[in-house]
């Protein structure tokens, strides 16, 4: 038994087994063995009548230790859960906080389950490309029925204590001290026999067997989703098996399926994505976001698409927000936009009218700067015009209370420009949201030269409070996210001039796993949005390569879905993109005008041309210290651009091809197309070492001056 990760005490004839692996009690080596040994010891001890299984701190168990996947386990959750269920003395699960994956599976094997009101219960394995493997696929449907079990396993979502009680997933909600409450229950049921074993439950069978359509509906829904993953299909088959075979056979099948999935490419990529996101949240120089310093009220300047989306994100997160607009008409339009977003959610049954009212009540329209001065944070979300932004930051400087975060949602303009318009540049940073701001999970936190660590930490914590993945970047044109994607956009436009078509490129990217092709996305956000940015870049950079096709389409008035024509045409308010001969004609005209030779492209060439361009740029971004780590770029692409998660991220995917092969191709395109393909020194270095791009980190000296650890930190006095 491992004393460090599991402890045991006897309180008035109840043996209490406590798992100890802070912060979330993930099942590390030694814990399963500890459970088995202690259940045995409690059974052999005549001074013990019943057992409580609990977690130290504020969580039960957040699941198997994800870092241990792919390594040999001496004892599996299947075995320790079986030992619990086989106990001759009742075992009571006492759950607080996270009770996920292997944690919930151990609880399912207990004879009685108790949770605090704060408990969150779920089987999130599907998000890691695997299936529950501690008997969860067999015990859960036996306990709560096949339909509810499928919902939980396939969504990976967490249920709160009230829902868990209603589902029959727990027996009681604890009041007062959890362990004392659970020990009391353990004493109460100590002598009840037979013990209630979840695998022996049969009532569910009759009911569920009479409804074979439950499984069929799940199969059809999965087929419609066209998931590239194996795990959902396996999970459905396993729940189906729980209806027809005995528990041992079901668990054996579960074990086989899990063994196949554990080291699959998709599961490895999804595990990588999990840790890339966790790592992205870490800012060197900050141990933890300052406690008690969270944003409790916010203001958004601008009620356009982005501003209203950001306001919704705050309202959804329960944070009161003011929305400031210049004119009553613009304010009215912004509030209408918000209301129509909520109406759409009600139509899709994702929100109740009462919830909508609650959230709308958190959004206060404002028409004067003075009225937002007391907010903890303000986010400017107006047009990308430097003069306008400078004017706004000057006004914010006057009205905002000391210590307020002054944030801009700019997607490209240098943060230092806004910072210089204030007398408190240390409080100014970027909080760059991605459209639609209330949906997309990325919040890019951008540091200017003067931004303090405290400001960055608080802005990142604000993003997390909104349910976003906050990733820090340095200030440069496009910051890290858009700057790394810009070469992809350039290449997709230039491919058109060379003979590819938007729908062909979109298909390649959707086959790769994107939910939408990049041209369809551009139609959604509007072709006009990037038009001004291109003009600005062209004016600033004499080498700028003009993108003729999108410019011409914008000049023809084709702005995308919003006016029914962009890269595609749209009919009668239908969002289906339809190829349009007008676009073929524009492309052909431009190729002729500029004498560009036409040719055919393979799918692989299209994919590589788009993504290698961005890999090369991402390497430059890391090398210049505009991102802390290459894996941060992956976290950005996954959460801001819909990069297929089962491919891990841009840099993870690139490693699958290998840095040397990418460098070779980048060099070839450099010779052929010129400067824009100049290989990044970091790419060349990693290729020379045959290393991993995803492990690249910024040179300490290159990163944001205020964030480089100060000499005293390294002092060895
Ligand atoms: C499973 O159980 C399979 C079984 O069926 C059978 C297997 C044989 N492992 O996210 P946070 C770390 S599959 C290792 O910042 P939060 C995390 O990296 C597993 N580490 O806190 C971080 O470390 P650090 C099913 C883990 O409050 C620290 O804990 N379970 C694990 O925002 C704090 O985490 C899951 O998929 C883990 N399982 O969110 C749950 N979990 O400080 C995955 C956390 O060094 N976990 N860590 O950066 C989560 O979804 C979230 O972490 C959780 C807490 C919701 C629990």
XYZ file of C-alpha atoms and ligand atoms in Angstrom:
773
model
C 0.000 0.000 0.000
C 1.187 3.471 -0.751
C 0.747 5.610 2.373
C 1.305 8.824 0.510
C -1.515 8.525 -2.003
C -4.062 6.619 0.103
C -4.747 6.914 3.802
C -6.954 4.963 6.164
C -8.523 5.512 9.545
C -11.277 3.875 11.526
C -13.980 6.129 12.968
C -16.584 4.432 15.168
C -16.522 1.106 13.292
C -16.322 2.713 9.819
C -13.114 2.329 7.795
C -12.429 5.541 5.898
C -10.259 5.256 2.781
C -9.052 8.641 1.566
C -7.340 9.131 -1.792
C -4.678 11.810 -1.735
C -3.235 13.111 -4.964
C -3.770 16.867 -5.089
C -5.147 18.863 -6.717
C -7.765 16.559 -8.249
C -6.839 13.088 -6.913
C -6.202 11.646 -10.380
C -5.628 7.886 -10.061
C -1.846 7.706 -9.921
C 0.192 4.520 -9.436
C -0.364 3.075 -5.975
C -3.916 4.367 -5.536
C -5.752 1.424 -7.048
C -3.489 -0.965 -5.140
C -4.224 1.041 -1.978
C -7.982 0.719 -2.502
C -7.725 -3.049 -2.983
C -5.516 -3.535 0.093
C -7.617 -1.337 2.344
C -10.962 -2.813 1.303
C -9.438 -6.216 2.119
C -8.090 -4.967 5.462
C -11.472 -3.483 6.390
C -13.220 -6.738 5.497
C -10.810 -8.719 7.644
C -11.102 -6.391 10.629
C -13.958 -7.359 12.998
C -13.860 -3.816 14.424
C -15.090 -2.413 11.067
C -18.705 -2.728 9.876
C -18.668 -0.565 6.753
C -16.340 1.457 4.542
C -16.326 5.010 3.149
C -14.321 5.854 0.026
C -13.520 9.546 -0.360
C -10.999 12.032 -1.726
C -8.859 14.462 0.214
C -9.358 18.170 -0.416
C -12.248 19.436 -2.475
C -12.434 16.669 -5.080
C -13.295 12.994 -5.119
C -11.291 11.658 -8.109
C -10.973 13.412 -11.504
C -10.257 10.105 -13.257
C -7.276 8.072 -14.296
C -3.990 9.973 -14.410
C -3.850 10.997 -18.058
C -0.053 11.102 -17.945
C -0.005 7.351 -17.285
C -1.812 6.379 -20.498
C 0.286 4.303 -22.805
C 2.301 2.990 -19.832
C 1.807 -0.421 -18.291
C -0.450 -0.351 -15.237
C 0.159 -2.904 -12.489
C -3.496 -2.754 -11.470
C -6.379 -1.408 -13.543
C -9.499 0.482 -12.446
C -11.452 -2.558 -13.606
C -9.764 -4.624 -10.874
C -9.993 -2.088 -8.043
C -13.633 -1.314 -8.887
C -14.359 -5.061 -8.850
C -12.692 -5.333 -5.415
C -15.005 -2.605 -4.089
C -18.117 -4.229 -5.478
C -17.083 -7.649 -4.120
C -16.586 -6.260 -0.596
C -18.710 -8.123 1.940
C -19.072 -4.939 3.965
C -20.872 -2.018 2.304
C -18.726 0.636 0.659
C -20.138 4.188 0.530
C -18.732 6.671 -2.008
C -18.480 10.146 -0.462
C -18.007 12.615 -3.320
C -17.187 16.282 -3.438
C -15.997 18.351 -6.422
C -14.857 16.426 -9.470
C -15.929 12.818 -9.703
C -14.974 11.971 -13.254
C -13.919 9.042 -15.431
C -12.240 6.326 -13.378
C -13.354 8.242 -10.279
C -17.033 7.871 -11.114
C -16.408 4.269 -12.139
C -15.102 3.482 -8.638
C -18.160 5.204 -7.203
C -20.423 3.149 -9.470
C -18.923 -0.002 -7.952
C -19.744 1.207 -4.416
C -22.940 0.049 -2.741
C -24.170 3.540 -1.911
C -23.308 6.967 -3.351
C -23.401 10.317 -1.608
C -22.380 13.661 -3.060
C -22.130 17.239 -1.870
C -24.148 19.908 -3.690
C -20.848 20.998 -5.319
C -20.090 17.608 -6.855
C -19.639 17.300 -10.627
C -20.086 13.790 -11.992
C -19.249 12.560 -15.482
C -17.471 10.174 -17.804
C -15.364 12.500 -20.007
C -13.254 9.722 -21.564
C -14.775 10.308 -25.004
C -13.035 13.700 -25.093
C -9.741 11.870 -24.826
C -10.597 9.471 -27.676
C -11.153 6.551 -25.324
C -14.056 4.878 -23.529
C -14.556 4.365 -19.798
C -12.543 1.281 -18.875
C -13.265 0.710 -15.221
C -16.606 -0.980 -15.869
C -18.382 2.326 -16.512
C -19.959 1.280 -19.793
C -21.558 -1.692 -18.052
C -22.459 -0.331 -14.622
C -23.779 3.102 -15.643
C -26.597 1.809 -17.899
C -27.521 -0.727 -15.239
C -27.838 2.074 -12.714
C -29.498 4.901 -14.675
C -30.769 3.218 -17.863
C -29.316 3.031 -21.350
C -30.591 6.378 -22.673
C -29.204 8.477 -19.815
C -25.970 6.474 -19.794
C -25.478 7.008 -23.532
C -26.074 10.715 -23.096
C -23.450 10.981 -20.375
C -20.849 8.759 -22.055
C -21.216 10.212 -25.559
C -21.264 13.844 -24.450
C -18.691 13.464 -21.679
C -20.615 16.192 -19.874
C -20.734 16.682 -16.128
C -23.926 16.396 -14.091
C -24.441 18.391 -10.909
C -25.629 16.781 -7.683
C -29.324 17.569 -8.206
C -29.339 16.053 -11.664
C -27.321 13.058 -10.450
C -29.911 12.474 -7.732
C -32.768 12.736 -10.220
C -31.007 10.261 -12.537
C -30.425 7.774 -9.724
C -26.680 8.185 -10.126
C -26.358 9.083 -6.442
C -28.533 8.067 -3.516
C -28.285 11.148 -1.335
C -26.982 14.699 -1.228
C -24.832 15.277 1.830
C -25.434 18.040 4.301
C -22.737 19.297 6.648
C -19.374 17.556 6.789
C -19.239 15.042 3.905
C -17.207 12.311 5.570
C -19.150 12.507 8.827
C -22.402 12.342 6.843
C -21.148 9.372 4.794
C -19.904 7.554 7.894
C -23.351 8.011 9.443
C -24.972 6.483 6.360
C -22.395 3.674 6.371
C -23.350 2.824 9.974
C -27.035 2.970 9.063
C -26.713 0.474 6.184
C -23.897 -1.606 7.738
C -26.079 -4.590 8.451
C -28.421 -4.412 5.463
C -28.105 -7.428 3.200
C -27.992 -8.290 0.359
C -25.616 -5.512 -0.638
C -26.783 -3.484 -3.600
C -24.313 -4.335 -6.356
C -24.665 -2.161 -9.438
C -23.663 -4.976 -11.795
C -26.436 -7.148 -10.407
C -29.194 -4.591 -11.021
C -31.811 -6.016 -13.353
C -34.810 -3.692 -13.262
C -33.223 -1.523 -15.975
C -32.996 -4.444 -18.380
C -36.647 -5.092 -18.863
C -37.417 -1.421 -19.372
C -34.548 -0.766 -21.763
C -34.862 -3.990 -23.694
C -38.366 -2.996 -24.569
C -36.953 0.069 -26.251
C -34.387 -1.145 -28.780
C -34.765 2.190 -30.538
C -32.611 3.823 -27.828
C -29.506 2.176 -29.241
C -30.627 2.637 -32.827
C -31.222 6.354 -32.289
C -27.762 6.727 -30.784
C -26.238 4.929 -33.772
C -28.069 7.170 -36.208
C -27.147 10.345 -34.321
C -23.493 9.248 -34.309
C -23.638 8.514 -38.046
C -25.021 12.009 -38.685
C -22.170 13.577 -36.722
C -19.642 11.817 -38.979
C -17.095 11.810 -36.169
C -13.682 10.630 -37.316
C -13.252 9.002 -33.889
C -13.763 5.350 -33.053
C -14.663 5.851 -29.401
C -18.314 6.986 -29.838
C -19.187 3.927 -31.947
C -17.509 1.618 -29.448
C -19.301 3.284 -26.543
C -22.673 2.682 -28.206
C -21.842 -0.978 -28.850
C -20.764 -1.398 -25.228
C -23.960 0.102 -23.843
C -25.858 -2.166 -26.259
C -23.845 -5.096 -24.887
C -24.858 -4.145 -21.351
C -28.425 -4.894 -22.410
C -27.663 -8.352 -23.682
C -24.594 -9.932 -22.091
C -23.605 -10.488 -18.468
C -21.443 -7.959 -16.722
C -18.205 -9.965 -16.919
C -18.541 -10.403 -20.680
C -19.381 -6.695 -21.041
C -16.367 -5.635 -18.998
C -14.090 -7.977 -20.969
C -15.313 -6.370 -24.198
C -14.820 -2.907 -22.671
C -11.248 -3.864 -21.812
C -10.554 -5.022 -25.389
C -11.946 -1.846 -26.907
C -10.047 0.345 -24.463
C -6.771 -1.468 -25.191
C -7.280 -0.792 -28.879
C -8.053 2.901 -28.340
C -5.567 3.795 -25.604
C -2.602 4.210 -27.907
C -4.447 5.114 -31.092
C -3.303 8.209 -32.999
C -6.534 10.001 -32.147
C -6.257 9.323 -28.397
C -2.628 10.468 -28.352
C -3.541 13.652 -30.193
C -6.449 14.371 -27.848
C -4.272 13.815 -24.770
C -1.714 16.169 -26.227
C -4.463 18.757 -26.840
C -5.611 18.447 -23.209
C -2.152 19.213 -21.862
C -1.409 21.873 -24.513
C -4.446 23.773 -23.225
C -3.463 23.343 -19.586
C 0.096 24.496 -20.323
C -1.120 27.482 -22.331
C -2.766 28.767 -19.162
C 0.591 29.049 -17.421
C 2.310 32.420 -17.544
C 5.978 32.323 -16.589
C 6.456 34.541 -13.579
C 2.994 33.941 -12.150
C 2.445 31.003 -9.847
C -1.296 31.482 -9.652
C -3.743 34.200 -10.670
C -3.952 36.651 -7.775
C -6.694 35.506 -5.434
C -9.695 37.760 -4.896
C -8.670 39.926 -7.819
C -11.121 38.507 -10.335
C -13.183 40.611 -12.692
C -16.605 40.961 -11.073
C -18.004 43.608 -13.404
C -17.106 44.570 -16.946
C -17.909 47.005 -19.708
C -17.734 46.563 -23.463
C -17.217 49.571 -25.717
C -19.019 48.874 -28.981
C -22.228 46.925 -29.571
C -21.397 45.452 -32.970
C -21.071 41.748 -33.688
C -17.962 41.339 -31.547
C -19.018 43.719 -28.764
C -22.428 42.121 -28.329
C -20.879 38.628 -28.468
C -18.448 39.586 -25.708
C -21.277 41.060 -23.624
C -23.157 37.759 -23.998
C -20.047 35.850 -22.885
C -19.990 37.885 -19.654
C -23.718 37.551 -19.061
C -23.528 33.792 -19.650
C -20.730 33.548 -17.101
C -22.848 35.389 -14.527
C -20.754 38.592 -14.624
C -22.670 41.891 -14.932
C -21.623 43.865 -18.008
C -22.342 47.318 -19.409
C -22.452 47.888 -23.143
C -21.442 51.362 -24.284
C -22.369 52.729 -27.689
C -22.017 56.176 -29.233
C -25.633 56.676 -30.288
C -29.019 55.459 -28.967
C -29.659 53.797 -32.343
C -26.407 51.813 -32.226
C -27.118 50.838 -28.627
C -30.580 49.652 -29.599
C -29.167 47.612 -32.476
C -26.582 46.037 -30.133
C -29.236 45.049 -27.597
C -31.401 43.647 -30.391
C -28.471 41.592 -31.620
C -28.028 40.151 -28.137
C -31.696 39.385 -27.785
C -31.825 37.644 -31.158
C -28.836 35.470 -30.200
C -30.670 34.419 -27.055
C -33.923 33.899 -29.020
C -32.072 31.526 -31.348
C -30.812 29.578 -28.348
C -34.344 29.294 -27.007
C -35.526 28.022 -30.382
C -32.808 25.367 -30.258
C -33.872 24.511 -26.708
C -30.492 25.429 -25.310
C -31.929 28.086 -23.026
C -35.215 28.688 -21.252
C -37.016 32.054 -21.476
C -36.397 32.504 -17.730
C -32.643 31.982 -18.210
C -32.695 34.497 -21.055
C -34.310 37.113 -18.808
C -31.758 36.422 -16.100
C -28.894 36.935 -18.543
C -30.395 39.971 -20.251
C -30.759 41.553 -16.822
C -26.969 41.326 -16.450
C -26.400 43.460 -19.572
C -26.863 47.161 -18.949
C -26.913 49.550 -21.917
C -24.710 52.605 -21.359
C -24.373 55.808 -23.363
C -21.784 57.747 -21.348
C -18.191 56.899 -20.550
C -18.681 58.087 -16.960
C -21.189 55.322 -16.312
C -18.679 52.516 -16.941
C -15.857 53.949 -14.800
C -16.456 51.673 -11.819
C -16.125 48.407 -13.777
C -13.208 46.045 -13.024
C -12.444 45.645 -16.721
C -13.351 47.317 -19.975
C -13.024 45.738 -23.398
C -12.929 47.999 -26.405
C -14.539 46.277 -29.404
C -14.942 48.849 -32.167
C -13.765 48.966 -35.805
C -10.083 48.331 -36.520
C -9.221 52.014 -36.881
C -6.174 53.295 -35.063
C -7.449 56.882 -34.547
C -10.766 55.665 -33.160
C -9.089 53.268 -30.760
C -6.638 55.872 -29.531
C -9.481 58.276 -28.879
C -11.374 55.616 -26.907
C -8.361 54.679 -24.789
C -7.777 58.341 -24.001
C -11.355 58.556 -22.705
C -11.091 55.287 -20.796
C -7.957 56.558 -19.099
C -9.965 59.471 -17.743
C -12.977 57.572 -16.445
C -11.845 54.082 -15.424
C -11.126 53.505 -11.747
C -7.525 52.826 -10.713
C -6.582 49.185 -11.173
C -9.201 48.538 -13.871
C -8.073 46.390 -16.798
C -8.081 48.376 -20.051
C -8.428 45.749 -22.766
C -8.803 45.875 -26.517
C -10.403 43.286 -28.725
C -8.302 44.467 -31.647
C -7.250 41.582 -33.858
C -4.124 43.176 -35.256
C -3.351 46.709 -34.092
C -0.258 47.097 -31.922
C -1.253 47.158 -28.244
C 1.448 49.760 -27.601
C -0.478 52.277 -29.702
C -3.494 52.022 -27.379
C -1.266 51.889 -24.303
C 0.422 55.143 -25.316
C -2.961 56.869 -25.458
C -3.217 56.369 -21.670
C -1.170 57.292 -18.629
C -1.356 53.708 -17.394
C 0.170 51.522 -20.120
C 0.794 48.757 -17.570
C -2.976 48.190 -17.311
C -3.477 47.957 -21.067
C -3.542 44.570 -22.821
C -5.328 42.782 -25.622
C -8.242 40.458 -24.949
C -8.794 39.164 -28.429
C -11.977 37.140 -28.853
C -12.844 35.028 -31.890
C -16.145 35.234 -33.713
C -18.718 34.378 -32.543
C -17.269 35.675 -29.275
C -19.881 34.000 -27.116
C -19.119 30.602 -28.680
C -15.458 30.323 -29.653
C -13.295 29.250 -26.751
C -10.101 31.143 -27.483
C -9.263 34.367 -25.690
C -5.875 35.641 -26.846
C -4.357 37.797 -24.144
C -1.916 40.178 -25.753
C 0.909 41.873 -23.914
C 2.208 45.244 -24.967
C 5.743 46.312 -24.055
C 4.548 47.901 -20.818
C 1.788 45.472 -19.816
C 2.461 44.234 -16.298
C 2.457 40.583 -15.300
C -0.385 41.383 -12.942
C -2.501 42.763 -15.802
C -1.778 39.716 -17.950
C -2.576 37.306 -15.138
C -5.842 39.052 -14.338
C -6.852 39.314 -17.999
C -6.103 35.609 -18.508
C -8.103 34.743 -15.376
C -10.969 36.868 -16.736
C -10.893 34.819 -19.965
C -11.016 31.599 -17.952
C -13.927 32.942 -15.885
C -15.749 33.326 -19.212
C -15.129 29.633 -19.887
C -12.420 30.404 -22.445
C -8.928 29.063 -22.974
C -6.722 32.094 -22.355
C -3.446 32.043 -24.261
C -0.845 34.795 -23.998
C 0.819 36.369 -27.044
C 3.141 39.278 -27.665
C 2.118 42.332 -29.631
C 2.904 42.213 -33.347
C 0.794 42.469 -36.476
C -1.938 39.864 -36.046
C -0.542 38.742 -32.666
C 0.072 34.994 -32.462
C -3.246 33.490 -33.543
C -4.121 35.532 -36.630
C -0.486 36.027 -37.560
C 0.052 32.277 -37.640
C -3.084 31.783 -39.731
C -2.470 34.675 -42.137
C -0.080 32.693 -44.391
C -2.739 29.989 -44.755
C -5.150 32.655 -45.932
C -2.592 34.125 -48.340
C -1.857 30.713 -49.835
C -5.505 29.813 -50.256
C -6.057 33.043 -52.177
C -2.969 32.577 -54.330
C -3.888 28.967 -55.088
C -7.010 30.372 -56.719
C -4.911 32.504 -59.037
C -2.963 29.364 -59.973
C -6.008 27.279 -60.831
C -7.617 25.828 -57.670
C -11.233 26.651 -56.817
C -12.704 27.723 -53.460
C -14.950 24.669 -53.212
C -12.060 22.349 -53.995
C -9.937 23.891 -51.231
C -12.854 23.875 -48.799
C -13.418 20.181 -49.471
C -9.758 19.350 -48.810
C -9.883 21.149 -45.456
C -13.189 19.553 -44.471
C -11.872 16.118 -45.399
C -8.946 16.944 -43.116
C -11.475 17.474 -40.335
C -12.407 21.163 -40.218
C -16.142 21.668 -39.610
C -16.199 24.275 -42.408
C -13.851 25.127 -45.235
C -11.859 28.376 -44.979
C -13.781 30.066 -47.815
C -17.134 29.228 -46.224
C -15.745 30.652 -42.956
C -14.688 33.801 -44.763
C -18.235 34.157 -46.113
C -19.523 33.851 -42.574
C -17.288 36.516 -41.067
C -17.525 38.749 -44.134
C -14.998 39.358 -46.898
C -15.023 43.076 -46.157
C -13.607 42.505 -42.656
C -10.084 41.742 -43.852
C -10.241 44.143 -46.806
C -9.224 47.162 -44.715
C -6.483 45.198 -42.952
C -5.044 44.228 -46.351
C -5.125 47.849 -47.464
C -3.298 48.876 -44.271
C -0.673 46.166 -44.773
C -0.208 47.026 -48.436
C 0.402 50.665 -47.482
C 2.933 49.697 -44.796
C 4.861 47.001 -46.669
C 6.216 47.633 -50.172
C 6.728 43.854 -50.629
C 3.131 43.100 -49.734
C 1.662 40.591 -52.192
C -1.752 41.903 -53.180
C -4.581 39.344 -53.047
C -6.482 40.182 -56.217
C -9.366 37.742 -55.997
C -10.842 38.696 -52.584
C -10.211 42.397 -53.260
C -12.101 42.185 -56.532
C -15.015 40.311 -54.936
C -15.320 42.928 -52.178
C -15.201 45.707 -54.747
C -18.029 43.939 -56.601
C -20.056 44.135 -53.378
C -19.760 40.427 -52.531
C -19.331 40.593 -48.764
C -20.342 37.026 -47.862
C -23.396 35.462 -46.281
C -24.663 38.811 -45.038
C -25.552 39.952 -48.548
C -26.121 36.567 -50.121
C -22.897 36.443 -52.146
C -19.227 36.070 -51.360
C -17.072 33.097 -52.263
C -20.337 31.228 -52.682
C -23.865 32.383 -53.336
C -26.676 31.927 -50.822
C -30.368 31.680 -51.614
C -33.442 32.718 -49.630
C -31.832 33.048 -46.209
C -30.429 29.551 -46.575
C -26.896 29.206 -45.237
C -25.933 26.458 -47.681
C -22.922 27.640 -49.695
C -23.468 27.125 -53.423
C -20.590 27.329 -55.935
C -21.078 30.373 -58.118
C -19.983 30.714 -61.757
C -19.380 34.447 -61.166
C -16.495 33.524 -58.868
C -15.025 31.155 -61.500
C -15.167 34.039 -63.926
C -13.465 36.512 -61.555
C -10.682 34.008 -60.905
C -10.218 33.312 -64.634
C -10.164 37.056 -65.421
C -7.515 37.744 -62.808
C -5.324 34.833 -63.938
C -5.516 36.160 -67.513
C -4.930 39.798 -66.542
C -1.794 38.941 -64.596
C -0.630 36.166 -66.907
C -0.585 33.513 -64.161
C -0.200 29.958 -65.536
C -2.998 27.575 -64.551
C -2.564 24.002 -63.315
C -4.244 21.280 -61.298
C -3.559 20.574 -57.636
C -3.709 17.361 -55.669
C -5.500 17.411 -52.323
C -2.198 16.819 -50.558
C -0.515 19.759 -52.244
C -3.385 22.032 -51.245
C -3.294 20.837 -47.640
C 0.475 21.175 -47.371
C 0.599 24.543 -49.075
C -1.933 25.959 -46.619
C -0.651 24.379 -43.427
C 3.116 24.395 -44.026
C 2.905 28.149 -44.619
C 1.385 28.512 -41.164
C 3.806 26.058 -39.526
C 6.706 28.130 -40.851
C 5.127 31.338 -39.529
C 4.327 29.744 -36.161
C 8.025 28.868 -35.844
C 8.911 32.520 -36.485
C 6.381 33.651 -33.868
C 7.898 31.380 -31.206
C 11.444 32.296 -32.188
C 10.615 35.998 -31.873
C 9.091 35.383 -28.456
C 5.592 36.396 -29.489
C 4.352 33.090 -28.076
C 5.778 31.317 -25.061
C 5.561 27.886 -26.652
C 4.723 26.170 -29.932
C 2.041 24.195 -28.077
C 0.333 27.547 -27.272
C -0.216 27.975 -31.011
C -1.887 24.567 -31.023
C -4.187 25.615 -28.169
C -5.063 28.696 -30.235
C -5.793 26.825 -33.441
C -7.944 24.274 -31.630
C -10.043 26.873 -29.856
C -10.033 29.827 -32.234
C -9.990 28.304 -35.704
C -11.756 24.951 -35.407
C -8.591 22.960 -36.176
C -9.611 19.284 -35.951
C -8.948 18.272 -32.377
C -8.176 14.648 -33.186
C -5.134 15.969 -35.053
C -3.791 17.574 -31.866
C -3.034 21.017 -33.274
C -1.043 22.590 -36.097
C 2.415 21.852 -34.654
C 1.473 18.404 -33.367
C 0.182 17.540 -36.829
C 3.378 18.937 -38.368
C 5.440 16.616 -36.177
C 3.540 13.702 -37.705
C 5.087 14.699 -41.041
C 8.403 15.641 -39.487
C 10.310 18.921 -39.402
C 12.935 17.785 -41.977
C 10.281 16.977 -44.617
C 8.497 20.267 -43.962
C 11.722 22.254 -44.170
C 12.579 20.558 -47.477
C 9.234 21.591 -48.981
C 9.363 25.104 -47.510
C 12.796 25.580 -49.067
C 11.482 24.399 -52.434
C 8.561 26.825 -52.278
C 10.921 29.571 -51.128
C 12.894 29.116 -54.341
C 9.763 29.027 -56.415
C 7.566 31.694 -54.802
C 10.104 33.919 -53.073
C 10.320 35.780 -49.799
C 7.049 34.822 -48.186
C 8.302 31.221 -47.917
C 11.624 32.106 -46.292
C 12.269 29.213 -43.880
C 12.138 30.050 -40.197
C 15.471 29.555 -38.404
C 13.624 27.629 -35.693
C 12.172 25.244 -38.286
C 15.667 24.733 -39.670
C 17.099 24.119 -36.189
C 14.422 21.610 -35.189
C 14.728 19.883 -38.568
C 18.525 19.692 -38.137
C 18.064 17.978 -34.794
C 15.177 15.877 -36.110
C 13.341 17.216 -33.064
C 9.718 18.004 -32.286
C 8.238 21.304 -33.358
C 5.547 21.098 -30.697
C 8.189 21.197 -27.972
C 9.768 24.443 -29.189
C 9.760 27.306 -26.681
C 10.579 30.975 -26.995
C 14.109 31.986 -26.128
C 13.832 33.549 -22.667
C 15.553 36.701 -23.820
C 13.111 37.210 -26.685
C 9.911 37.243 -24.739
C 8.030 40.344 -23.681
C 10.432 42.459 -21.649
C 8.169 42.705 -18.611
C 7.749 38.934 -18.472
C 11.307 37.767 -18.580
C 12.111 36.709 -15.022
C 14.084 39.518 -13.388
C 17.746 38.825 -12.532
C 16.939 38.657 -8.810
C 14.783 35.599 -9.468
C 17.857 33.719 -10.610
C 20.125 35.142 -7.945
C 21.990 32.504 -5.920
C 23.005 34.868 -3.096
C -10.163 7.836 -17.255
O -10.508 8.053 -16.133
C -10.130 6.458 -17.874
C -10.798 5.417 -17.021
O -12.064 5.142 -17.517
C -10.045 4.112 -17.012
C -8.593 4.136 -17.287
C -7.904 2.805 -17.244
N -4.805 13.230 -15.017
O -7.673 21.544 -15.301
P -7.073 22.056 -14.023
C -4.235 18.115 -13.647
S -9.651 9.043 -18.304
C -3.691 13.935 -14.811
O -6.131 23.179 -14.106
P -9.705 22.800 -13.247
C -4.142 19.234 -14.651
O -3.294 18.913 -15.708
C -9.631 10.516 -17.333
N -3.687 15.233 -14.478
O -8.209 22.415 -12.966
C -3.608 20.357 -13.782
O -2.236 20.102 -13.588
P -1.183 21.283 -13.519
C -10.980 11.093 -17.206
C -4.866 15.829 -14.345
O -10.331 22.991 -11.921
C -4.299 20.104 -12.451
O -4.690 18.726 -12.465
N -10.905 12.373 -16.570
C -6.067 15.154 -14.555
O -9.803 23.886 -14.252
C -5.527 20.953 -12.215
O -6.387 20.803 -13.324
C -10.733 13.517 -17.258
O -10.691 13.530 -18.466
C -6.019 13.792 -14.914
N -7.120 13.061 -15.102
O -10.358 21.521 -13.956
C -10.655 14.776 -16.446
N -7.089 16.018 -14.361
O -1.580 22.117 -12.329
C -9.597 15.690 -16.985
C -6.535 17.191 -14.031
O 0.111 20.601 -13.414
N -9.481 16.869 -16.191
N -5.196 17.077 -14.025
O -1.365 22.031 -14.816
C -10.275 17.938 -16.339
O -11.186 17.950 -17.143
C -10.028 19.123 -15.487
O -8.677 19.104 -15.106
C -10.882 19.180 -14.210
C -10.389 20.314 -13.272
C -12.331 19.425 -14.658
C -10.805 17.888 -13.426
